[in-house]
PDB file of C-alpha atoms in Angstrom:
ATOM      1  CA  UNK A   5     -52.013 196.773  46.693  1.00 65.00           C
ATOM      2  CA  UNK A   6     -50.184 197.883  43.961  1.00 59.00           C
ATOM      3  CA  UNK A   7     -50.961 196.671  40.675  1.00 90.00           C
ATOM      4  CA  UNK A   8     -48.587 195.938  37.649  1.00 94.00           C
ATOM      5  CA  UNK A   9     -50.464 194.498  34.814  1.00 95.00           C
ATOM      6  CA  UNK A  10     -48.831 193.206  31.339  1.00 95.00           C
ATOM      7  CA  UNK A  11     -51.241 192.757  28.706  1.00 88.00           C
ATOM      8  CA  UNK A  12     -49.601 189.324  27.305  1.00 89.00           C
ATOM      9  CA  UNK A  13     -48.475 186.320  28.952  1.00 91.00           C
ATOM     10  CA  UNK A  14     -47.974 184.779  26.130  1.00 94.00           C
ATOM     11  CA  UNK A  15     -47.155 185.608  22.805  1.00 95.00           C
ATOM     12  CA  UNK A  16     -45.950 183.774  19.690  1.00 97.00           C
ATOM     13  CA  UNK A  17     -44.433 185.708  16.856  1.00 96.00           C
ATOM     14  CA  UNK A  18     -42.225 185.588  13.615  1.00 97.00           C
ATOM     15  CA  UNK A  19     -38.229 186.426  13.008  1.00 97.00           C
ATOM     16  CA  UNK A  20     -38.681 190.074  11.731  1.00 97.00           C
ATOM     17  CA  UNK A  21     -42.613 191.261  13.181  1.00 97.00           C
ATOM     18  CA  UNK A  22     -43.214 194.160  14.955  1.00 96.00           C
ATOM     19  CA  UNK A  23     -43.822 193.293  18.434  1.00 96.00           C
ATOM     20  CA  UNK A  24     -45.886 195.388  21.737  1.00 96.00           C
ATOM     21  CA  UNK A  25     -45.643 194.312  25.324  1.00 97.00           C
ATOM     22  CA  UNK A  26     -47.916 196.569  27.140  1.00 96.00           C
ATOM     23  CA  UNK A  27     -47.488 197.234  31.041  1.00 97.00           C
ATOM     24  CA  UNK A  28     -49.982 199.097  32.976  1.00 97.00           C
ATOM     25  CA  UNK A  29     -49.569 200.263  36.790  1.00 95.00           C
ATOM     26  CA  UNK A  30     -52.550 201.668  39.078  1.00 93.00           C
ATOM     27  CA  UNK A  31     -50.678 203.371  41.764  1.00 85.00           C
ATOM     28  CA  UNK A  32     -48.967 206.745  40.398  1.00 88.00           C
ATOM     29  CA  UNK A  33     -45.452 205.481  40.538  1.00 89.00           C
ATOM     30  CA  UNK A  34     -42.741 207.625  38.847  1.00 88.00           C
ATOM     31  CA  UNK A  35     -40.632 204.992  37.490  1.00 90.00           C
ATOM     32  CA  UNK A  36     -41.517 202.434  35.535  1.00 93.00           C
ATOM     33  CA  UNK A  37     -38.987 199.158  33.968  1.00 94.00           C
ATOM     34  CA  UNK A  38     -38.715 196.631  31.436  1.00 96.00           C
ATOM     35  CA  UNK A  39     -36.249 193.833  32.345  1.00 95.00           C
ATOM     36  CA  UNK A  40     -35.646 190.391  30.403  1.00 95.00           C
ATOM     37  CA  UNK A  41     -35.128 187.338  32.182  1.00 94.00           C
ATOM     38  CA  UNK A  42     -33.338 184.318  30.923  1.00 93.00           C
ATOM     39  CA  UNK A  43     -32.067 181.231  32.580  1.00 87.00           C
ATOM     40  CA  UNK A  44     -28.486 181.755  34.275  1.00 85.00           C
ATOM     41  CA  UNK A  45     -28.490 184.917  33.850  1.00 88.00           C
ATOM     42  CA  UNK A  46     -31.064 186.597  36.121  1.00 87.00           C
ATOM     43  CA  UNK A  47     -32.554 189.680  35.103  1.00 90.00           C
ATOM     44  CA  UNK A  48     -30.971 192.469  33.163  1.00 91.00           C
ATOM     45  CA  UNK A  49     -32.552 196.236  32.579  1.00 91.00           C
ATOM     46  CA  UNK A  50     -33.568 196.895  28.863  1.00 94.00           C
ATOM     47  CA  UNK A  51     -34.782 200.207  29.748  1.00 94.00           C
ATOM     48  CA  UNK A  52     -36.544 202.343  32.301  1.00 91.00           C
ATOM     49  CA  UNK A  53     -38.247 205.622  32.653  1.00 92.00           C
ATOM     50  CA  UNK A  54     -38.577 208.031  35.231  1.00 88.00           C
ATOM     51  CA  UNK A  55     -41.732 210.085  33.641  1.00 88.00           C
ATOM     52  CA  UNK A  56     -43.626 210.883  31.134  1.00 91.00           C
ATOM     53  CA  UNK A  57     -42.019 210.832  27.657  1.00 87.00           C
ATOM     54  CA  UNK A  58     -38.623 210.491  29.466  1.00 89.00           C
ATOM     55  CA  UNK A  59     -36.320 207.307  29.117  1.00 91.00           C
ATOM     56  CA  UNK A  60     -33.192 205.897  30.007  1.00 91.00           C
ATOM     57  CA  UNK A  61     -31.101 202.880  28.559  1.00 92.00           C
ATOM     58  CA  UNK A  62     -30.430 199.904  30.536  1.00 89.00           C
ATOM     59  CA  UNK A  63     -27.863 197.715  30.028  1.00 88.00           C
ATOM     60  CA  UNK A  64     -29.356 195.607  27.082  1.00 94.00           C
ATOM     61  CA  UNK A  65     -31.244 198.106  24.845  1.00 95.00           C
ATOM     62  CA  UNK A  66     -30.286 197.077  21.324  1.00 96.00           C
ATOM     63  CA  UNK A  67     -32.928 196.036  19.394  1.00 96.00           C
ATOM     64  CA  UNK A  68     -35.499 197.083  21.541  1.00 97.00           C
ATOM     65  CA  UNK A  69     -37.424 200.469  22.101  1.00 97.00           C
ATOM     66  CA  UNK A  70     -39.765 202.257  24.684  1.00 96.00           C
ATOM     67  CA  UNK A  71     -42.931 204.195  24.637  1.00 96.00           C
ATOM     68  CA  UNK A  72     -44.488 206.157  27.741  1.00 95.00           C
ATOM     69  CA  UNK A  73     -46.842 208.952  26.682  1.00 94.00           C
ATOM     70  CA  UNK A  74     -48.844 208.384  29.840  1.00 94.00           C
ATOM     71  CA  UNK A  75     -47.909 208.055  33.670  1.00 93.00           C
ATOM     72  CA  UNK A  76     -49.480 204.338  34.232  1.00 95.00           C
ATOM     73  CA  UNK A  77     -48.239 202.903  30.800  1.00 96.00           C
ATOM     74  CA  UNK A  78     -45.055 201.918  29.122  1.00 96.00           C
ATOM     75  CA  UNK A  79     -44.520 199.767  26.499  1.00 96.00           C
ATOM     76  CA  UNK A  80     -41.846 197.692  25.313  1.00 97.00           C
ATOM     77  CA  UNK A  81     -41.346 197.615  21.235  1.00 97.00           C
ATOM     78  CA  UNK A  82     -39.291 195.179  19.670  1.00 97.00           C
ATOM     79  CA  UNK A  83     -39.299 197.022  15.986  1.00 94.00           C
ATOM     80  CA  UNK A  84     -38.229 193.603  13.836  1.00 96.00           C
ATOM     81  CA  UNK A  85     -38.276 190.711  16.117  1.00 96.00           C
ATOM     82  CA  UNK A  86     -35.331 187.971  15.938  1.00 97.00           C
ATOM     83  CA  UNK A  87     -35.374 184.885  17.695  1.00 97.00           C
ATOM     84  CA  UNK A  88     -32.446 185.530  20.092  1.00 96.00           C
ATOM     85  CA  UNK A  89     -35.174 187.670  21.745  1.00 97.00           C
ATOM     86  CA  UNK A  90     -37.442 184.775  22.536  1.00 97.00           C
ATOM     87  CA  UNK A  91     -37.401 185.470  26.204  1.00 96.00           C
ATOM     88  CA  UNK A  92     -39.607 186.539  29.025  1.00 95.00           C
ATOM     89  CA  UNK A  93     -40.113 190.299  29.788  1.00 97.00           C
ATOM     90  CA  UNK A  94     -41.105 191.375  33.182  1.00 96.00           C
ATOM     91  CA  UNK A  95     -42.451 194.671  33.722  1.00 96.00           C
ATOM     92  CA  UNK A  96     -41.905 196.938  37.004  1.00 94.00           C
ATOM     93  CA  UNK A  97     -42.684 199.987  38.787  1.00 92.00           C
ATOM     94  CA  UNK A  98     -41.289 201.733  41.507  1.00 88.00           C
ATOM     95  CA  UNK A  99     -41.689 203.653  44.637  1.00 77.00           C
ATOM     96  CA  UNK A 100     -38.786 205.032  46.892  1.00 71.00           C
ATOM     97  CA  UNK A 101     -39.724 203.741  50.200  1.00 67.00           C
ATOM     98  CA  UNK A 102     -36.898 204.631  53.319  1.00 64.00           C
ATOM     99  CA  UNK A 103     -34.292 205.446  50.876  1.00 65.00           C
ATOM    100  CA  UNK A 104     -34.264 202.318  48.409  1.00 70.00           C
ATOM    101  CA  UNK A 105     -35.936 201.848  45.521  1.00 77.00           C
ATOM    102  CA  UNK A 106     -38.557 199.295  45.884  1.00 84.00           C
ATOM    103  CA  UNK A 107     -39.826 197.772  42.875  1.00 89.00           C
ATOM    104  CA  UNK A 108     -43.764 195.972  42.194  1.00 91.00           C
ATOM    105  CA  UNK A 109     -43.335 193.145  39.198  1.00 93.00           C
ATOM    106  CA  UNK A 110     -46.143 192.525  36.802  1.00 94.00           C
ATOM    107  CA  UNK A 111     -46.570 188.312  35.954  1.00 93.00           C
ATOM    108  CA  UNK A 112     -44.498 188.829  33.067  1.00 94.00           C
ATOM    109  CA  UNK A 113     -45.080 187.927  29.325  1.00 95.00           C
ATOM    110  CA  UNK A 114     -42.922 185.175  27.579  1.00 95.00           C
ATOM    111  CA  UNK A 115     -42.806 186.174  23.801  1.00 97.00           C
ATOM    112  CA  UNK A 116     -41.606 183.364  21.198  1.00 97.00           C
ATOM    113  CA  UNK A 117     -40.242 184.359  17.898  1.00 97.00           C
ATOM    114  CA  UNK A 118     -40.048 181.279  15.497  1.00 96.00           C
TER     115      UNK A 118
ATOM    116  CA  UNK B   5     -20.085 200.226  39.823  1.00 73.00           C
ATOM    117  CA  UNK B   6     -21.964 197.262  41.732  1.00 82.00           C
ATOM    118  CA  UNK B   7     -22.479 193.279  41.786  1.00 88.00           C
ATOM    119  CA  UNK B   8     -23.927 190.944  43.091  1.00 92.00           C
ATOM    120  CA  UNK B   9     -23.232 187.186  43.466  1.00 95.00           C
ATOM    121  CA  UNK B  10     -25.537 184.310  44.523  1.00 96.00           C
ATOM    122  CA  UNK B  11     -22.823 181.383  45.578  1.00 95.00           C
ATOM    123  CA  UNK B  12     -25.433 178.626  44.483  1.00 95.00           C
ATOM    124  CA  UNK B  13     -27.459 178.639  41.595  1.00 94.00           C
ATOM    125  CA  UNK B  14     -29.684 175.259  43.143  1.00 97.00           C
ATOM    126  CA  UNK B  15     -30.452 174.637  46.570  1.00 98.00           C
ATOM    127  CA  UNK B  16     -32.115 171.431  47.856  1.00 98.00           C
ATOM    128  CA  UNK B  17     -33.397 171.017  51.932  1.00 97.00           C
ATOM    129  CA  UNK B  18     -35.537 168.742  53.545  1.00 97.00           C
ATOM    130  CA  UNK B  19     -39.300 170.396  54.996  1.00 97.00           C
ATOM    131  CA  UNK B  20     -38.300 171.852  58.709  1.00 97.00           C
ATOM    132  CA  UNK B  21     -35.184 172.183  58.294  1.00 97.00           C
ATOM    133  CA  UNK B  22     -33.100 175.680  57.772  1.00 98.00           C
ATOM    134  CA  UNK B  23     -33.281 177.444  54.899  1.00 98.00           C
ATOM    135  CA  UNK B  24     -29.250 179.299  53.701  1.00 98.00           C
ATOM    136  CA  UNK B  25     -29.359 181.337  50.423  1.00 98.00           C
ATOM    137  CA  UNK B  26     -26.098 182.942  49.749  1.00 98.00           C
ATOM    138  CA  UNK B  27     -25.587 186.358  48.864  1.00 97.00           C
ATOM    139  CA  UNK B  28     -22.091 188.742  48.144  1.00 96.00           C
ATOM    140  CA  UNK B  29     -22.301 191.825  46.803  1.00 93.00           C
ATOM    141  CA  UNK B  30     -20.141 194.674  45.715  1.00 89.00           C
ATOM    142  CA  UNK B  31     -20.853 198.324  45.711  1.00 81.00           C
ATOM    143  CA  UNK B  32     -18.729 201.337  45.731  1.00 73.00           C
ATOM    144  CA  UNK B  33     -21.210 203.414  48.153  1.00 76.00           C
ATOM    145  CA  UNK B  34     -23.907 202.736  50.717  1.00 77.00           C
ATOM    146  CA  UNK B  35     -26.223 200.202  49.530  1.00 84.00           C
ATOM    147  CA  UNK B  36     -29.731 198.764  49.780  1.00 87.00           C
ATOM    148  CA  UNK B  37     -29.825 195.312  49.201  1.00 91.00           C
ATOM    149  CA  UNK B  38     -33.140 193.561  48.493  1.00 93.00           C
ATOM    150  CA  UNK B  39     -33.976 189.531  48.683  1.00 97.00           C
ATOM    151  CA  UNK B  40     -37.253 188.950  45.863  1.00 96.00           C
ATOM    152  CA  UNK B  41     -38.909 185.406  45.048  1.00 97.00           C
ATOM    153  CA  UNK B  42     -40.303 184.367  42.330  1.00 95.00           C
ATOM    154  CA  UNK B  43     -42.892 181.416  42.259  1.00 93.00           C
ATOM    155  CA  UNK B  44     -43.283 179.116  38.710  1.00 88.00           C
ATOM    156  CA  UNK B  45     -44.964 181.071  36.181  1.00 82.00           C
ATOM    157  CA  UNK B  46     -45.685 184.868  38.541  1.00 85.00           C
ATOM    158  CA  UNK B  47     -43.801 188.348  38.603  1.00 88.00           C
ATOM    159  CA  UNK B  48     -40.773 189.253  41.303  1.00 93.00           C
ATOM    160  CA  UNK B  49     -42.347 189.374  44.661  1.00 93.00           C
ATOM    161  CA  UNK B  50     -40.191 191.672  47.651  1.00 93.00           C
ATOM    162  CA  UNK B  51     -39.238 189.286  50.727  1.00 96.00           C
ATOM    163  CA  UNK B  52     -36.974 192.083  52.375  1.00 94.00           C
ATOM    164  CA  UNK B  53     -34.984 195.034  51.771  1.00 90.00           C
ATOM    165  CA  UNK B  54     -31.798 196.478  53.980  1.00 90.00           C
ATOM    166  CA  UNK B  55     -31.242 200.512  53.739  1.00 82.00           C
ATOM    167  CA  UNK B  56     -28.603 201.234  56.273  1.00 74.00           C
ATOM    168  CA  UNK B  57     -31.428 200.703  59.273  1.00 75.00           C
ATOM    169  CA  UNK B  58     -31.063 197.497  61.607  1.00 83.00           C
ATOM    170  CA  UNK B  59     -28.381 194.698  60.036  1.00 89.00           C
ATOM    171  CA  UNK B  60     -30.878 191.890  61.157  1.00 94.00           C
ATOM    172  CA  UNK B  61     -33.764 192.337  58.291  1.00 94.00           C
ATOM    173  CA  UNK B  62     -37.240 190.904  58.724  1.00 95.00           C
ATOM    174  CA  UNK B  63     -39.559 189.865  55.712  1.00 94.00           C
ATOM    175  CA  UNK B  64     -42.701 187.665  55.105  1.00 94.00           C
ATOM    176  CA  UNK B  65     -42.623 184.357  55.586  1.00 94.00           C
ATOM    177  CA  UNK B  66     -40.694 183.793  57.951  1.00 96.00           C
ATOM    178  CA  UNK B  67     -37.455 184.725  56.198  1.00 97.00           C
ATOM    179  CA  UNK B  68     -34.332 187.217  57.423  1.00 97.00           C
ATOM    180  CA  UNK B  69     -31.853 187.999  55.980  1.00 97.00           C
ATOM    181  CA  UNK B  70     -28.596 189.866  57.943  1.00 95.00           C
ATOM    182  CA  UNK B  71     -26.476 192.641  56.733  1.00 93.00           C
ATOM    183  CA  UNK B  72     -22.484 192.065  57.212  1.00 93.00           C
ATOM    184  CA  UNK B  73     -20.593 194.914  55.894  1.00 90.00           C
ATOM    185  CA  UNK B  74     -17.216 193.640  57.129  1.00 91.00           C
ATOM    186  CA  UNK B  75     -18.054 190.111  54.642  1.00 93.00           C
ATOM    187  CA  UNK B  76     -19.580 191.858  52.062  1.00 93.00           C
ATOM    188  CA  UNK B  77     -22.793 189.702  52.301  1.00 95.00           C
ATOM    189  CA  UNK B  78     -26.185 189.617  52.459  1.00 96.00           C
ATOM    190  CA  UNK B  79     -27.150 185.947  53.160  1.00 97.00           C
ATOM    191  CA  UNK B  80     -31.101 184.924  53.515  1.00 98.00           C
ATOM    192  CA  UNK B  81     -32.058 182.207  56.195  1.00 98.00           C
ATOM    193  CA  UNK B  82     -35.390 180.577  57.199  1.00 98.00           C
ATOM    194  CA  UNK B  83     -35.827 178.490  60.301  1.00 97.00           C
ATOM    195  CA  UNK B  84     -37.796 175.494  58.517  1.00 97.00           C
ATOM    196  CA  UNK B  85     -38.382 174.901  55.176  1.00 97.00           C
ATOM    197  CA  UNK B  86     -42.156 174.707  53.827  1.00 96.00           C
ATOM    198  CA  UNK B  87     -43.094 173.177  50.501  1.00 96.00           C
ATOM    199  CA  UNK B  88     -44.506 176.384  49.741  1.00 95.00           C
ATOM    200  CA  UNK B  89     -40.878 177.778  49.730  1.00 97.00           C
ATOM    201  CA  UNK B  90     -40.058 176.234  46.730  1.00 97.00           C
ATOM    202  CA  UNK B  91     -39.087 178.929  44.132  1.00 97.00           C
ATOM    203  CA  UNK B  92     -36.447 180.604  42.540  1.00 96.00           C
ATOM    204  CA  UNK B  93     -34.868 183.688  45.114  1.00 97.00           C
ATOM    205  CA  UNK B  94     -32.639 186.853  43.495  1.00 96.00           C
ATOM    206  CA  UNK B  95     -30.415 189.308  45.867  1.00 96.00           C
ATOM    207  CA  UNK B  96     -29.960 192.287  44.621  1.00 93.00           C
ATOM    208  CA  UNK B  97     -28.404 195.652  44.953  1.00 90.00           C
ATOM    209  CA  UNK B  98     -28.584 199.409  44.405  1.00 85.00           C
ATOM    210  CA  UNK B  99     -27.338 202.566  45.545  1.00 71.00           C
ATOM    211  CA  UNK B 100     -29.027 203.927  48.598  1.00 60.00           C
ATOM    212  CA  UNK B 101     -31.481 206.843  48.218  1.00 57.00           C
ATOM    213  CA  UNK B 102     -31.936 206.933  44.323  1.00 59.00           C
ATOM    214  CA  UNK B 103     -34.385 205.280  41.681  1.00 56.00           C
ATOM    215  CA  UNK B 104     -31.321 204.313  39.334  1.00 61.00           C
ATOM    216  CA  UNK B 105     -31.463 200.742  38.396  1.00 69.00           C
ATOM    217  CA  UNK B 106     -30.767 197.854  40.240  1.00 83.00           C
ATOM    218  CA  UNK B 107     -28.378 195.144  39.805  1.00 87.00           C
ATOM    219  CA  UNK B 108     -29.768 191.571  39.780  1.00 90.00           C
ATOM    220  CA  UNK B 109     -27.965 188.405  40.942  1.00 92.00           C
ATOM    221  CA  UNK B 110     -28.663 185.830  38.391  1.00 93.00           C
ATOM    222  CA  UNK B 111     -30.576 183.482  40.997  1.00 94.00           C
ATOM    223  CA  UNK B 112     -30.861 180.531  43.158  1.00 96.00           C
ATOM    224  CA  UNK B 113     -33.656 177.695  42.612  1.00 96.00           C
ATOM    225  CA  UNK B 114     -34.535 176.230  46.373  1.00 97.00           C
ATOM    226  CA  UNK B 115     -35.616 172.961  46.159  1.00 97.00           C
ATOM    227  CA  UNK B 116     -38.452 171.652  49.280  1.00 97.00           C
ATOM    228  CA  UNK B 117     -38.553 168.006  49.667  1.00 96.00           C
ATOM    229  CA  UNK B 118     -40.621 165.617  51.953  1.00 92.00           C
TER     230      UNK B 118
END
């Protein structure tokens, strides 16, 4: 089975830190995602990458940043963390399977910033 | 441009009895629609996906979901409820045959009681 791992589940931090969610995947998948879930309003793209060192914007990106030097890992930087970004982040990779873009979740990582 | 819409944001059935989790969606092209769950406290798991194959869609669990081009829908059913249904479900859509991001609905919360 595919694995997506994310580093944190949990994470406590302060209005203006630097902040690293980490997201590992085992299987060689191309593209890799960082969503944001919040209550009501389902999940919405941050960003997402389709290689190494190459990223796209989703539909939330502001304050937020991406790192993928490596095919398994992205990571998800929050450069001075506010607390309207108290969320949880759910990482994803993908595989095109018959056409559609299927995607594998890690658990997720809920980050609080007091 | 694409949406989707889940008609009920709670849904609340007895244990055996049938499961109906409404989906519309909106897309400009051909689309693949997907139906993920997603337990208390774990990642998006994949129940189904439709990409322009059979209508009638066949996932774990028991669940199905049918495509209905002429309603714009993508509704999920179950026979009979189990506890172990309990969860939160998202519909979602994307454009057939690419790896460009996918559009979330923002959710429905099924509700298995005794």
């Amino acid at each position: 089975d595919v694995k997506v791992t994310q580093s944190s589940r949990y994470l406590v931090k302060r209005t203006g830190e630097k902040v690293f969610l980490e997201c590992v995947q085992d299987m060689d998948h191309e593209n890799m995602f960082w969503y944001r879930q919040d209550p009501g309003l389902g999940l919405r793209l941050i960003y997402f990458s389709y290689d190494v060192k190459m990223k796209e914007k989703g539909d939330i990106p502001e304050g937020y940043s991406v790192s993928r030097e490596k095919k398994e890992r992205f990571s998800l930087i929050l450069e001075s963390a506010s607390t309207n970004q108290t969320s949880m982040y759910l990482c994803a990779s993908s595989l095109v399977s018959g056409g559609a873009n299927v995607l594998t979740f890690g658990a997720g990582s809920r980050l609080t910033v007091l | 441009a694409q949406s989707v819409t889940q008609l009920d944001s709670h849904v609340s059935v007895s244990e055996g009895t049938p499961v109906l989790l409404r989906c519309n969606y909106s897309s400009s092209y051909s689309p693949s629609l997907f139906w993920y769950v997603q337990h208390p406290n774990k990642g998006l798991q994949l129940l189904l996906k439709y990409t322009s194959a059979a209508t009638l869609v066949k996932g774990i669990n028991g669940f199905e979901a049918e495509f209905k081009k002429s309603e714009t829908s993508f509704h999920l059913t179950k026979p009979s409820a189990h506890m172990s249904d309990a969860a939160e479900y998202f519909c979602v859509v994307s454009l057939t045959g690419t790896a460009s991001k996918l559009t979330f609905g923002t959710g429905t919360r099924l509700q298995v009681t005794l």
